Short mmCIF file of C-alpha atoms in Angstrom, two decimals:
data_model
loop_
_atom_site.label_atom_id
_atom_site.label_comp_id
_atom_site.label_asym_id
_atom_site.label_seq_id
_atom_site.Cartn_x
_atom_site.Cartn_y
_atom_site.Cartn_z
CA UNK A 267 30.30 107.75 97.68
CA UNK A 268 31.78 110.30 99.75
CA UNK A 269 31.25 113.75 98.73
CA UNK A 270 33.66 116.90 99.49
CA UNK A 271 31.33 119.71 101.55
CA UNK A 272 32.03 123.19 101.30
CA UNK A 273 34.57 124.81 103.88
CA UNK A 274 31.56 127.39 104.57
CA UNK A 275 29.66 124.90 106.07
CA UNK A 276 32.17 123.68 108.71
CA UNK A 277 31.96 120.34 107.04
CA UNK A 278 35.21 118.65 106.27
CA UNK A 279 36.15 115.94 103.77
CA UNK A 280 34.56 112.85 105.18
CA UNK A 281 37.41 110.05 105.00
CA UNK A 282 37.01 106.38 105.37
CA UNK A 283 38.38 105.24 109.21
CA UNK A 284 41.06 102.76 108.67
CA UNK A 285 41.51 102.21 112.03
CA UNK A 286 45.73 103.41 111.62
CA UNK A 287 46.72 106.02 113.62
CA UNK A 288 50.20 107.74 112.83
CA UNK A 289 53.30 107.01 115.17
CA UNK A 290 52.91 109.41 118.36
CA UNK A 291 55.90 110.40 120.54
CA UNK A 292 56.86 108.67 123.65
CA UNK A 293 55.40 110.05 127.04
CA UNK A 294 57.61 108.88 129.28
CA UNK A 295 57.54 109.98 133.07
CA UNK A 296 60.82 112.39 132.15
CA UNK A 297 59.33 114.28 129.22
CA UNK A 298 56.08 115.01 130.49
CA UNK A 299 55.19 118.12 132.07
CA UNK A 300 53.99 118.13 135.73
CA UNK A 301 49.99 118.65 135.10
CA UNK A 302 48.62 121.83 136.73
CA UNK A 303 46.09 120.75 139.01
CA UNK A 304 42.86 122.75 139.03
CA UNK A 305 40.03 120.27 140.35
CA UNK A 306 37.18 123.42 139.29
CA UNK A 307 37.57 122.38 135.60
CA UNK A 308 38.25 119.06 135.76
CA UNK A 309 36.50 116.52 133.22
CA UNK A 310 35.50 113.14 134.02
CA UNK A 311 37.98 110.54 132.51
CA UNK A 312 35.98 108.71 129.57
CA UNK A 313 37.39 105.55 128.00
CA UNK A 314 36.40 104.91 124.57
CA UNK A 315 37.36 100.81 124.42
CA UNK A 316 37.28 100.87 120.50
CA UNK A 317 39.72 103.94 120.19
CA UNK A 318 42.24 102.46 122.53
CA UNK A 319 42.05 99.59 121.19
CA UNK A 320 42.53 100.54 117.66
CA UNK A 321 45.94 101.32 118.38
CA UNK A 322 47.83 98.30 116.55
CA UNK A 323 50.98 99.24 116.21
CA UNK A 324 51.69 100.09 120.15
CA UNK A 325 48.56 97.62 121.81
CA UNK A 326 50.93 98.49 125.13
CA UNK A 327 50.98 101.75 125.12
CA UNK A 328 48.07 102.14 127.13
CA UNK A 329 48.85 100.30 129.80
CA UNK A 330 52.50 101.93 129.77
CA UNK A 331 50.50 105.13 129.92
CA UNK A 332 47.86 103.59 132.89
CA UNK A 333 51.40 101.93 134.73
CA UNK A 334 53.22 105.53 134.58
CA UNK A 335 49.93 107.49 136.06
CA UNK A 336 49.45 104.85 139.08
CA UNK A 337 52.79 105.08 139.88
CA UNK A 338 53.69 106.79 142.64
CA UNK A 339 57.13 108.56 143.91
CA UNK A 340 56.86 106.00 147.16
CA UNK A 341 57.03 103.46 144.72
CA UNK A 342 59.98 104.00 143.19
CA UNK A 343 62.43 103.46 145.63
CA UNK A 344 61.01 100.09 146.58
CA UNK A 345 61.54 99.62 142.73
CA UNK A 346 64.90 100.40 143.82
CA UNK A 347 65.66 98.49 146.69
CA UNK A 348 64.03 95.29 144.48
CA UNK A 349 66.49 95.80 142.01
CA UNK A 350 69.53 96.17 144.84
CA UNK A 351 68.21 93.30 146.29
CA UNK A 352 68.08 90.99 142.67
CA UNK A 353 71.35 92.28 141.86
CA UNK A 354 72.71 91.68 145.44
CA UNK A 355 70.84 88.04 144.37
CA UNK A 356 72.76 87.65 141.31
CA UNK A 357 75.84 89.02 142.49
CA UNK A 358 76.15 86.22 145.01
CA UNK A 359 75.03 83.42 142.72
CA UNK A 360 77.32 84.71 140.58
CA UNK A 361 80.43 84.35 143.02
CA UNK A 362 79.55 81.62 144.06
CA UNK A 363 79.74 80.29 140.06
CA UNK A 364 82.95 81.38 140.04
CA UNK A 365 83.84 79.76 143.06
CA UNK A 366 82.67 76.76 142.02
CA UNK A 367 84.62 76.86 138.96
CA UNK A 368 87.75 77.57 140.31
CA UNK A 369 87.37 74.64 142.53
CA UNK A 370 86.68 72.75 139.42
CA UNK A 371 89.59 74.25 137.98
CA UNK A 372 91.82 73.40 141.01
CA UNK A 373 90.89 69.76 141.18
CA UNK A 374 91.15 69.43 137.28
CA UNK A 375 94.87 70.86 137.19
CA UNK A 376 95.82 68.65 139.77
CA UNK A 377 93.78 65.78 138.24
CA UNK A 378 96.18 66.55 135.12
CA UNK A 379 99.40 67.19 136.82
CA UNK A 380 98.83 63.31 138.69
CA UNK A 381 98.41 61.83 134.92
CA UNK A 382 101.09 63.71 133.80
CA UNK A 383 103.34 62.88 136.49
CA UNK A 384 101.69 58.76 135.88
CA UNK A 385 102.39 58.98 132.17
CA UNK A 386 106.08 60.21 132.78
CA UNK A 387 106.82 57.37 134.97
CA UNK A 388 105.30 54.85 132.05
CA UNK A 389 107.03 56.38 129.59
CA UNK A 390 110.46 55.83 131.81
CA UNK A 391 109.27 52.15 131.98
CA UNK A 392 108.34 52.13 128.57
CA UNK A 393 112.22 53.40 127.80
CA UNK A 394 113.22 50.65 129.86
CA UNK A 395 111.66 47.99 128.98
CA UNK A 396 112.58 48.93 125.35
CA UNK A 397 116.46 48.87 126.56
CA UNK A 398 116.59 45.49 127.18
CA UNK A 399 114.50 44.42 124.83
CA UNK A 400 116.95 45.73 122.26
CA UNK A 401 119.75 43.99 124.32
CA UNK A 402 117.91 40.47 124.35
CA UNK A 403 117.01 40.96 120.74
CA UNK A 404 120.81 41.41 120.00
CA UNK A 405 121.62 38.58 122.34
CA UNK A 406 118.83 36.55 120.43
CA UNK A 407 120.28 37.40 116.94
CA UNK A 408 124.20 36.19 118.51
CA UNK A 409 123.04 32.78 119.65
CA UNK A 410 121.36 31.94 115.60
CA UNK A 411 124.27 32.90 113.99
CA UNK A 412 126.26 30.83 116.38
CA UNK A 413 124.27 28.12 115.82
CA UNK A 414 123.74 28.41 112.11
CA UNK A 415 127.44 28.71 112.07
CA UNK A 416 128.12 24.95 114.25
CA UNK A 417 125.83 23.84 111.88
CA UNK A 418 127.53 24.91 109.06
CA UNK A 419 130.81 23.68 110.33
CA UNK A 420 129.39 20.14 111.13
CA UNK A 421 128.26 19.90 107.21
CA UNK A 422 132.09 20.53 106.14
CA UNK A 423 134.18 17.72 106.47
CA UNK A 424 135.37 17.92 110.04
CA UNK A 425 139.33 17.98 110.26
CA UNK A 426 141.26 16.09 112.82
CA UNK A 427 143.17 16.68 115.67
CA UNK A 428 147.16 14.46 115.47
CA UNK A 429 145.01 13.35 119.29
CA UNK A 430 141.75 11.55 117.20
CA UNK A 431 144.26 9.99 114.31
CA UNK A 432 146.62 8.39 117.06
CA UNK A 433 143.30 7.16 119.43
CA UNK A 434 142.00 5.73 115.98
CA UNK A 435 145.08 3.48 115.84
CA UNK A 436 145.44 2.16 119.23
CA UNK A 437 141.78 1.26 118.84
CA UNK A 438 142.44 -1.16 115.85
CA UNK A 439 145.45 -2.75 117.65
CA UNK A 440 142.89 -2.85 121.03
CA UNK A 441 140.67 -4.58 119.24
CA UNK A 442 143.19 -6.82 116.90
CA UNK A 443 144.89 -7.90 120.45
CA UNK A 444 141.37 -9.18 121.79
CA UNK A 445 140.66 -10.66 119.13
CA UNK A 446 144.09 -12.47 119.33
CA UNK A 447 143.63 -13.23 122.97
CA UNK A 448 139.58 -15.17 122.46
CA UNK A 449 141.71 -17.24 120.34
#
């Protein structure tokens, strides 16, 4: 078990390691101090590969921390000219995107204005066509009722003319005179 020494002894509690380390603030190249160089009292840099690595919550902090120190200030504006140089990248992919697009646009609008114009002239037609159909229909519908109607007047008795009665008798006396003259 562990066991609590005395404060006299310059002992402290002994606590189990469980390998956590609290949250630590971030050093980033704006917050940190220049460090005062003084090469007489310089230690040699030690790396302890089980304490670094023990760090579970940030496991890139490290190289962050490595990445920030090997930087130099000649490296930053080639940083910077990189990043011109991708955004100068993306700034001309991205115009010519848009240029591309309104070329789509352009031949899509007219594309729509030749099916409009299309579908206005077969919709005229359409009208048309329509138009006579209604007058044929019409003319159709005249022509049955005029015939159901000679029909209809053929079935009643048909009346005749003073013309057909007087015709009907000079054909009996026609034929009454041949008949006379084989005699």
């Amino acid at each position: 078990m562990l066991t609590a020494q005395s404060p006299v002894t310059g002992n402290h509690l002994l606590r189990p390691n469980t390998g956590r380390r609290p949250l630590q603030p971030i050093k980033s190249p704006a917050n940190v101090p220049p460090p005062l160089v003084d090469h007489s009292h310089q230690k040699p840099n030690l790396k302890l590969g089980w304490i670094e690595d023990s760090n579970k919550e940030n496991p890139n902090q490290n190289e962050k921390r490595n990445r920030s120190s090997i930087c130099s200030v000649a490296a930053v504006p080639v940083q910077i000219e990189q990043f011109e140089v991708s955004l100068a990248e993306e700034l001309s992919a991205i115009r010519e995107k848009m240029e591309r697009l309104r070329l789509d646009k352009e031949k899509t609008e007219k594309m729509l204005r030749e099916r409009e114009v299309m579908m206005e002239m077969k919709m005229k037609d359409l009208d048309h066509r329509g138009q006579i159909q209604k007058v044929l229909e019409m003319e159709v519908d005249r022509l049955y009722r005029l015939n159901e109607l000679r029909s209809l007047c053929n079935r009643i008795l048909p009346i005749r003319s003073l013309r057909e009665k007087e015709q009907e008798k000079i054909k009996p006396d026609k034929s009454q005179a041949s008949n006379q003259q084989l005699i």
